[in-house]
Amino acid sequence: MSQQVALITGITGQDGSYLAEQLLDKGYVVHGLIRRSSTFNTARIDHLYLDPHDPDARLFLHYGDLTDGSRLVTLLERVEPTEVYHLGAQSHVRVSFDEPEFTGDVTGLGTTRLLEALRVSKVPARFYQASSSEMFGATPPPQNENAFFYPRSPYAAAKVYSYWMVRNYREAYGLFACNGILFNHESPRRGETFVTRKITMAIARIAAGLQDVLYLGNLDARRDWGYAPEYADAMWRMLQADEPADYVVATGTSYSVGDFVRMAFEHADLDWEKHVKFDPRYLRPTEVDDLIGDATKAKDVLGWQAQTFTPELVKIMVDADRARLGA
Ligand code: NAP
Ligand code: F7E
């Protein structure tokens, strides 16, 4: 079989790091787009990186940005990937209300720039788009591939735009392009301002005597939280299928933010009511109240099914953050 070559945007993020790990394990050469920063932003993938002069090196990083379309063309021409995984985004929902224009530029137009770069460079790569359950927004659960999109944030609106651009490039130009509509997925590598990681890091700090209070917003919102490495596997499966299509990826269960708080504090033998306080700054102008994914299609076509459910995920994350602090 010829060498498989992947290009990952967002390789420094939670999902990009797990996907890079899995693709390297499968024998791929992996290229990642990274943003230039005055401090290193590669902590999640440092364990995978070898100096490019090393004959065993199969992971290569390239500077670029999703706001810079011409760079995306030169990179595709240089790397000639067989698969492109587009995970790069301004991915924080609350932040998207503060920076709606920037979020639209990166999370929305960034996808179009990459699709267009593929089209003009004529690189025949398969394309994965990181679509999101946030696109369903106010549509009641359970949500499957046919559920109505009703975005409730600038982030979600940008993802809906990207979703339709991917479908348009599939239909207009015959691109093998898939939307993975992934519901929330978490891990010890989750960004520290998303609610699950914020909770588990605070618990570790409270247990270590470094913090006393955890300020949170809406505890009533319900999410379908799965385990990120399993979701990276679903992305790969989509690009190995016979036909390009769109898939929901989810556990099919839901818990409230308050449930997550209680389970996590209990696992650390702490009383959450002594430590959790409300701060309205974490509320959103419009909220997504209830998400439960129906991943039947992913099971039937891709053979993918969640293995780790929220209560187990809580334990994995609390244990990892406590171990990190030795608490
Ligand atoms: P994440 O940890 O926030 O990672 C986002 C990645 O995008 C980072 O590598 C970031 O680089 C990069 N990025 C941001 N702006 C960029 C720009 N202008 N140019 C190039 N790269 C840029 O997100 P994640 O949780 O891994 O999620 C991966 C993707 O799936 C995102 O598109 C997200 O919206 C989507 N998604 C996530 C979930 C979830 O529950 N995790 C669910 C559905 C969909 P830096 O490291 O330099 O910031
Ligand atoms: O919020 C509530 C908040 O920021 C979850 C992204 O990966 O998943 C993620 O988006 C819930 C919301 O994730 C705090 O109001 C309460 O109801 O962890 P989150 P998200 O908004 O669901 C989707 C699928 C994506 O695609 C996104 O990229 O928790 N909440 N108190 C809080 N949330 C945060 N962040 N901080 C709080 O203090």
Coordinates of C-alpha atoms and ligand atoms in Angstrom, one line a residue:
M1 CA 0.0 0.0 0.0
S2 CA 1.3 3.5 -0.8
Q3 CA 2.3 5.8 2.1
Q4 CA -0.6 7.5 3.8
V5 CA 0.1 11.2 4.5
A6 CA -2.2 13.3 6.8
L7 CA -2.3 17.0 7.2
I8 CA -4.0 18.1 10.5
T9 CA -5.0 21.6 11.2
G10 CA -5.5 22.2 15.0
I11 CA -2.8 19.5 15.7
T12 CA -1.8 21.3 19.0
G13 CA -5.4 21.0 20.4
Q14 CA -6.9 18.2 22.3
D15 CA -8.3 16.3 19.4
G16 CA -5.3 17.0 17.1
S17 CA -2.9 15.5 19.6
Y18 CA -4.9 12.2 19.9
L19 CA -5.4 12.0 16.2
A20 CA -1.7 12.5 15.5
E21 CA -0.8 9.8 18.0
Q22 CA -3.2 7.3 16.4
L23 CA -2.2 8.1 12.8
L24 CA 1.5 7.7 13.7
D25 CA 0.7 4.4 15.3
K26 CA -1.0 3.3 12.0
G27 CA 2.2 4.2 10.0
Y28 CA 1.1 7.5 8.6
V29 CA 3.4 10.4 7.9
V30 CA 1.7 13.3 9.8
H31 CA 2.0 17.0 9.0
G32 CA 0.5 19.6 11.3
L33 CA -0.3 23.3 10.9
I34 CA 0.8 25.3 13.9
R35 CA 0.4 29.0 14.7
R36 CA 3.5 31.0 15.4
S37 CA 3.4 32.1 19.0
S38 CA 5.9 33.9 21.3
T39 CA 5.7 31.0 23.7
F40 CA 5.6 27.3 22.7
N41 CA 2.1 26.0 22.1
T42 CA 3.0 22.3 21.3
A43 CA 2.8 20.8 24.8
R44 CA 0.2 18.2 23.8
I45 CA 2.3 16.8 20.9
D46 CA 5.9 17.2 22.3
H47 CA 6.0 13.5 23.2
L48 CA 5.4 12.7 19.5
Y49 CA 8.0 15.0 18.0
L50 CA 11.4 14.0 16.7
D51 CA 13.9 16.3 15.2
P52 CA 13.2 16.4 11.4
H53 CA 16.8 15.3 10.8
D54 CA 16.1 12.1 12.6
P55 CA 15.6 9.3 10.0
D56 CA 12.7 8.0 12.1
A57 CA 10.8 11.4 12.1
R58 CA 7.3 11.0 10.7
L59 CA 5.7 14.1 12.3
F60 CA 6.4 17.5 10.7
L61 CA 5.1 20.8 11.8
H62 CA 4.6 23.9 9.6
Y63 CA 3.8 27.4 10.5
G64 CA 0.6 28.8 9.1
D65 CA -2.8 30.2 10.0
L66 CA -6.4 29.6 8.9
T67 CA -6.8 33.3 8.1
D68 CA -4.0 33.0 5.5
G69 CA -5.4 31.3 2.4
S70 CA -2.3 31.5 0.2
R71 CA -0.3 29.7 2.9
L72 CA -2.8 26.9 2.9
V73 CA -2.3 26.4 -0.9
T74 CA 1.5 26.4 -0.6
L75 CA 1.4 24.0 2.3
L76 CA -0.9 21.5 0.5
E77 CA 1.3 21.6 -2.6
R78 CA 4.4 20.9 -0.5
V79 CA 2.9 18.2 1.7
E80 CA 0.6 16.5 -0.8
P81 CA -1.6 14.8 1.8
T82 CA -3.8 11.9 1.1
E83 CA -6.1 12.9 4.0
V84 CA -6.8 16.4 5.5
Y85 CA -8.3 16.6 9.0
H86 CA -9.5 20.1 9.6
L87 CA -9.7 20.5 13.4
G88 CA -8.4 24.1 13.7
A89 CA -10.9 26.6 15.1
Q90 CA -11.6 29.3 17.7
S91 CA -13.5 26.6 19.5
H92 CA -14.7 28.3 22.7
V93 CA -18.4 29.0 22.7
R94 CA -18.4 31.7 25.4
V95 CA -15.4 33.5 23.8
S96 CA -17.2 33.5 20.5
F97 CA -19.7 36.0 21.9
D98 CA -16.8 38.3 22.8
E99 CA -15.1 37.8 19.4
P100 CA -17.9 37.0 16.9
E101 CA -16.1 38.5 13.9
F102 CA -12.8 36.7 14.6
T103 CA -14.7 33.4 15.3
G104 CA -16.4 33.8 11.9
D105 CA -13.1 34.4 10.2
V106 CA -11.3 31.4 11.7
T107 CA -14.0 28.9 12.4
G108 CA -16.2 29.7 9.4
L109 CA -14.1 31.2 6.6
G110 CA -11.0 29.2 7.6
T111 CA -12.8 26.1 6.4
T112 CA -13.6 27.7 3.0
R113 CA -10.0 28.8 2.6
L114 CA -8.8 25.2 3.2
L115 CA -11.5 23.7 0.9
E116 CA -10.6 26.2 -1.8
A117 CA -6.9 25.5 -1.3
L118 CA -7.6 21.9 -2.0
R119 CA -9.6 22.7 -5.1
V120 CA -7.0 25.0 -6.7
S121 CA -4.0 22.9 -5.7
K122 CA -5.8 19.8 -7.2
V123 CA -4.4 17.6 -4.4
P124 CA -6.7 14.6 -4.3
A125 CA -7.0 14.3 -0.5
R126 CA -10.0 13.1 1.5
F127 CA -11.3 15.8 3.9
Y128 CA -12.6 15.7 7.4
Q129 CA -14.5 18.7 8.9
A130 CA -14.8 19.1 12.7
S131 CA -18.5 19.9 12.8
S132 CA -20.2 20.2 16.2
S133 CA -23.3 19.3 18.2
E134 CA -23.5 23.0 19.0
M135 CA -25.0 23.3 15.5
F136 CA -28.2 21.7 16.8
G137 CA -28.4 24.3 19.5
A138 CA -32.0 24.8 20.5
T139 CA -33.3 21.7 18.7
P140 CA -34.6 19.2 21.3
P141 CA -32.8 15.9 21.8
P142 CA -32.1 13.3 20.7
Q143 CA -30.2 14.8 17.7
N144 CA -29.2 12.7 14.7
E145 CA -27.9 13.6 11.2
N146 CA -31.4 14.8 10.2
A147 CA -32.0 17.0 13.1
F148 CA -32.6 20.7 12.4
F149 CA -29.7 23.1 12.9
Y150 CA -30.6 26.0 15.3
P151 CA -27.2 27.6 16.3
R152 CA -27.2 29.5 19.6
S153 CA -23.8 31.2 19.4
P154 CA -21.4 32.9 16.9
Y155 CA -19.3 29.7 17.2
A156 CA -22.2 27.4 16.3
A157 CA -23.3 29.7 13.4
A158 CA -19.7 29.6 12.0
K159 CA -19.7 25.8 12.3
V160 CA -23.1 25.6 10.4
Y161 CA -21.6 27.7 7.6
S162 CA -18.6 25.4 7.5
Y163 CA -20.8 22.3 7.4
W164 CA -22.6 23.5 4.4
M165 CA -19.4 24.6 2.6
V166 CA -18.1 21.0 3.1
R167 CA -21.4 19.6 1.6
N168 CA -21.2 22.1 -1.3
Y169 CA -17.6 21.1 -2.2
R170 CA -18.6 17.5 -2.0
E171 CA -21.6 18.0 -4.4
A172 CA -20.0 20.7 -6.6
Y173 CA -16.5 19.2 -7.1
G174 CA -16.8 15.6 -6.0
L175 CA -14.5 16.0 -3.1
F176 CA -14.5 13.1 -0.6
A177 CA -15.5 15.3 2.3
C178 CA -17.1 14.3 5.6
N179 CA -18.7 16.2 8.4
G180 CA -18.1 14.6 11.8
I181 CA -20.8 16.1 14.0
L182 CA -19.1 15.4 17.3
F183 CA -20.8 15.9 20.6
N184 CA -18.7 17.1 23.6
H185 CA -15.6 15.0 24.2
E186 CA -13.2 15.5 26.9
S187 CA -10.0 14.1 28.4
P188 CA -7.0 15.0 30.6
R189 CA -5.8 17.1 27.6
R190 CA -9.0 19.1 27.4
G191 CA -8.5 22.9 27.3
E192 CA -8.5 24.3 30.8
T193 CA -11.4 26.8 30.3
F194 CA -13.9 24.2 29.1
V195 CA -16.2 23.3 32.0
T196 CA -15.2 19.6 32.6
R197 CA -11.5 20.4 32.8
K198 CA -12.1 23.5 34.8
I199 CA -13.9 21.4 37.4
T200 CA -11.3 18.5 37.5
M201 CA -8.4 20.9 37.7
A202 CA -10.1 22.9 40.5
I203 CA -10.7 19.6 42.4
A204 CA -7.0 18.7 42.2
R205 CA -6.0 22.2 43.4
I206 CA -8.5 22.0 46.2
A207 CA -7.2 18.6 47.3
A208 CA -3.7 20.0 47.2
G209 CA -4.7 23.0 49.3
L210 CA -4.0 25.5 46.5
Q211 CA -7.6 26.7 45.9
D212 CA -10.8 26.9 47.9
V213 CA -13.5 28.1 45.6
L214 CA -14.6 27.1 42.1
Y215 CA -16.8 29.7 40.3
L216 CA -19.1 28.3 37.7
G217 CA -22.1 29.5 35.6
N218 CA -25.1 27.5 34.5
L219 CA -25.2 24.1 36.2
D220 CA -28.4 23.0 34.5
A221 CA -27.2 22.7 30.9
R222 CA -27.0 19.0 29.8
R223 CA -24.3 17.6 27.6
D224 CA -23.5 14.2 26.0
W225 CA -19.8 13.9 27.2
G226 CA -17.6 11.2 25.7
Y227 CA -13.9 10.4 25.7
A228 CA -11.8 12.2 23.2
P229 CA -9.4 9.4 22.0
E230 CA -12.4 7.4 20.9
Y231 CA -13.7 10.4 18.9
A232 CA -10.4 10.8 17.1
D233 CA -10.8 7.2 16.0
A234 CA -14.3 8.0 14.6
M235 CA -12.7 10.8 12.5
W236 CA -10.3 8.3 10.9
R237 CA -13.0 5.8 10.2
M238 CA -15.0 8.4 8.3
L239 CA -12.2 8.9 5.8
Q240 CA -11.8 5.1 5.3
A241 CA -15.4 4.6 4.3
D242 CA -16.5 3.7 0.8
E243 CA -18.5 6.9 0.4
P244 CA -18.2 10.4 1.9
A245 CA -21.0 11.2 4.4
D246 CA -21.9 13.1 7.6
Y247 CA -22.0 11.3 10.9
V248 CA -23.1 12.1 14.5
V249 CA -20.6 10.8 17.1
A250 CA -21.9 10.7 20.6
T251 CA -22.5 8.4 23.6
G252 CA -26.3 8.7 23.6
T253 CA -26.4 9.7 27.2
S254 CA -26.6 13.1 28.9
Y255 CA -25.7 14.6 32.3
S256 CA -26.1 18.1 33.6
V257 CA -23.1 20.3 34.5
G258 CA -24.3 19.9 38.1
D259 CA -24.2 16.1 37.7
F260 CA -20.6 16.3 36.5
V261 CA -19.7 18.6 39.4
R262 CA -21.2 16.1 42.0
M263 CA -19.7 13.0 40.4
A264 CA -16.2 14.7 40.3
F265 CA -16.2 16.0 43.8
E266 CA -17.5 12.7 45.2
H267 CA -14.8 10.8 43.4
A268 CA -12.2 13.0 45.3
D269 CA -14.1 12.7 48.6
L270 CA -14.9 16.4 48.6
D271 CA -18.2 18.2 49.4
W272 CA -19.0 20.2 46.3
E273 CA -21.4 22.5 48.2
K274 CA -18.5 23.8 50.3
H275 CA -16.5 24.8 47.3
V276 CA -18.7 25.7 44.2
K277 CA -20.0 29.2 43.9
F278 CA -22.0 31.0 41.1
D279 CA -20.5 33.7 38.9
P280 CA -22.8 35.2 36.3
R281 CA -19.8 36.0 34.1
Y282 CA -19.8 32.4 33.0
L283 CA -23.4 32.6 31.7
R284 CA -23.9 32.9 27.9
P285 CA -26.3 35.3 26.2
T286 CA -28.0 32.3 24.7
E287 CA -27.4 28.8 26.0
V288 CA -27.7 25.3 24.6
D289 CA -29.8 23.5 27.1
D290 CA -29.9 19.8 26.2
L291 CA -27.8 17.7 23.8
I292 CA -28.0 13.9 23.4
G293 CA -26.6 12.4 20.3
D294 CA -28.0 9.5 18.3
A295 CA -24.9 7.8 16.8
T296 CA -26.7 4.9 15.2
K297 CA -25.4 5.7 11.7
A298 CA -21.8 5.7 12.9
K299 CA -22.4 2.3 14.5
D300 CA -24.0 0.8 11.4
V301 CA -21.7 2.2 8.7
L302 CA -18.4 2.8 10.6
G303 CA -18.6 0.1 13.3
W304 CA -18.0 2.9 15.8
Q305 CA -19.5 2.9 19.3
A306 CA -18.6 4.8 22.5
Q307 CA -16.8 2.7 25.0
T308 CA -16.4 5.2 27.8
F309 CA -19.3 7.0 29.3
T310 CA -19.5 10.2 31.4
P311 CA -19.2 8.7 34.9
E312 CA -16.0 6.8 33.9
L313 CA -14.7 9.9 32.0
V314 CA -15.1 12.0 35.2
K315 CA -12.9 9.5 37.1
I316 CA -10.2 9.5 34.4
M317 CA -10.0 13.3 34.4
V318 CA -10.1 13.8 38.2
D319 CA -7.4 11.1 38.6
A320 CA -5.2 12.6 35.9
D321 CA -5.4 16.1 37.3
R322 CA -4.7 14.9 40.9
A323 CA -1.8 12.8 39.7
R324 CA -0.3 15.8 37.9
L325 CA -0.4 17.8 41.2
G326 CA 0.5 14.8 43.3
A327 CA -2.7 15.5 45.3
Ligands
NAP1 P1 -9.0 23.0 20.8 O1 -8.3 22.1 21.9 O2 -9.5 24.3 21.2 O3 -7.9 23.1 19.6 C1 -8.1 24.0 18.6 C2 -7.0 24.0 17.6 O4 -7.1 25.0 16.6 C3 -5.6 24.4 18.3 O5 -4.6 23.6 17.8 C4 -5.4 25.8 17.9 O6 -4.1 26.3 17.9 C5 -6.0 25.8 16.5 N1 -6.3 27.1 16.0 C6 -7.1 28.1 16.5 N2 -7.1 29.1 15.7 C7 -6.3 28.9 14.7 C8 -5.9 29.6 13.5 N3 -6.3 30.9 13.3 N4 -5.1 29.1 12.6 C9 -4.7 27.8 12.8 N5 -5.0 27.0 13.9 C10 -5.8 27.6 14.8 O7 -10.2 22.2 20.2 P2 -10.5 20.6 20.2 O8 -11.4 20.4 21.4 O9 -9.3 19.8 20.0 O10 -11.5 20.5 19.0 C11 -11.0 20.2 17.7 C12 -12.1 20.7 16.7 O11 -13.3 20.0 16.9 C13 -12.4 22.2 16.8 O12 -12.7 22.6 15.4 C14 -13.7 22.2 17.6 O13 -14.4 23.4 17.3 C15 -14.3 21.0 17.1 N6 -15.2 20.3 18.1 C16 -14.8 20.0 19.3 C17 -15.6 19.3 20.2 C18 -15.2 18.9 21.6 O14 -16.0 18.6 22.4 N7 -13.9 19.0 21.9 C19 -16.9 18.9 19.7 C20 -17.3 19.1 18.4 C21 -16.4 19.8 17.6 P3 -3.4 26.8 19.3 O15 -2.9 25.6 20.1 O16 -2.2 27.6 18.7 O17 -4.4 27.6 20.0
F7E2 O1 -19.6 24.4 28.3 C1 -21.7 25.4 31.1 C2 -21.8 26.2 29.8 O2 -17.5 25.4 27.5 C3 -20.4 23.3 28.6 C4 -16.6 23.0 22.8 O3 -15.6 22.0 22.6 O4 -18.3 21.4 23.1 C5 -17.7 22.5 23.6 O5 -18.6 23.6 23.8 C6 -21.6 23.8 29.5 C7 -22.3 25.1 28.9 O6 -18.4 23.4 26.3 C8 -19.2 27.1 33.1 O7 -22.8 27.3 30.0 C9 -21.2 26.4 33.4 O8 -23.6 24.9 29.0 O9 -17.4 23.1 28.4 P1 -18.1 24.1 27.7 P2 -19.5 23.7 25.2 O10 -20.0 25.1 25.2 O11 -20.5 22.7 25.2 C10 -18.9 21.6 21.8 C11 -19.5 20.4 21.3 C12 -18.0 22.3 20.8 O12 -18.1 22.1 19.6 C13 -17.1 23.4 21.4 O13 -16.0 23.6 20.5 O14 -21.1 24.2 30.7 N1 -20.8 26.1 32.1 N2 -20.2 27.0 34.0 C14 -19.6 26.5 31.9 N3 -18.8 26.5 30.8 C15 -17.5 27.0 30.9 N4 -16.7 26.9 29.9 N5 -17.1 27.6 32.1 C16 -17.9 27.7 33.2 O15 -17.4 28.2 34.2

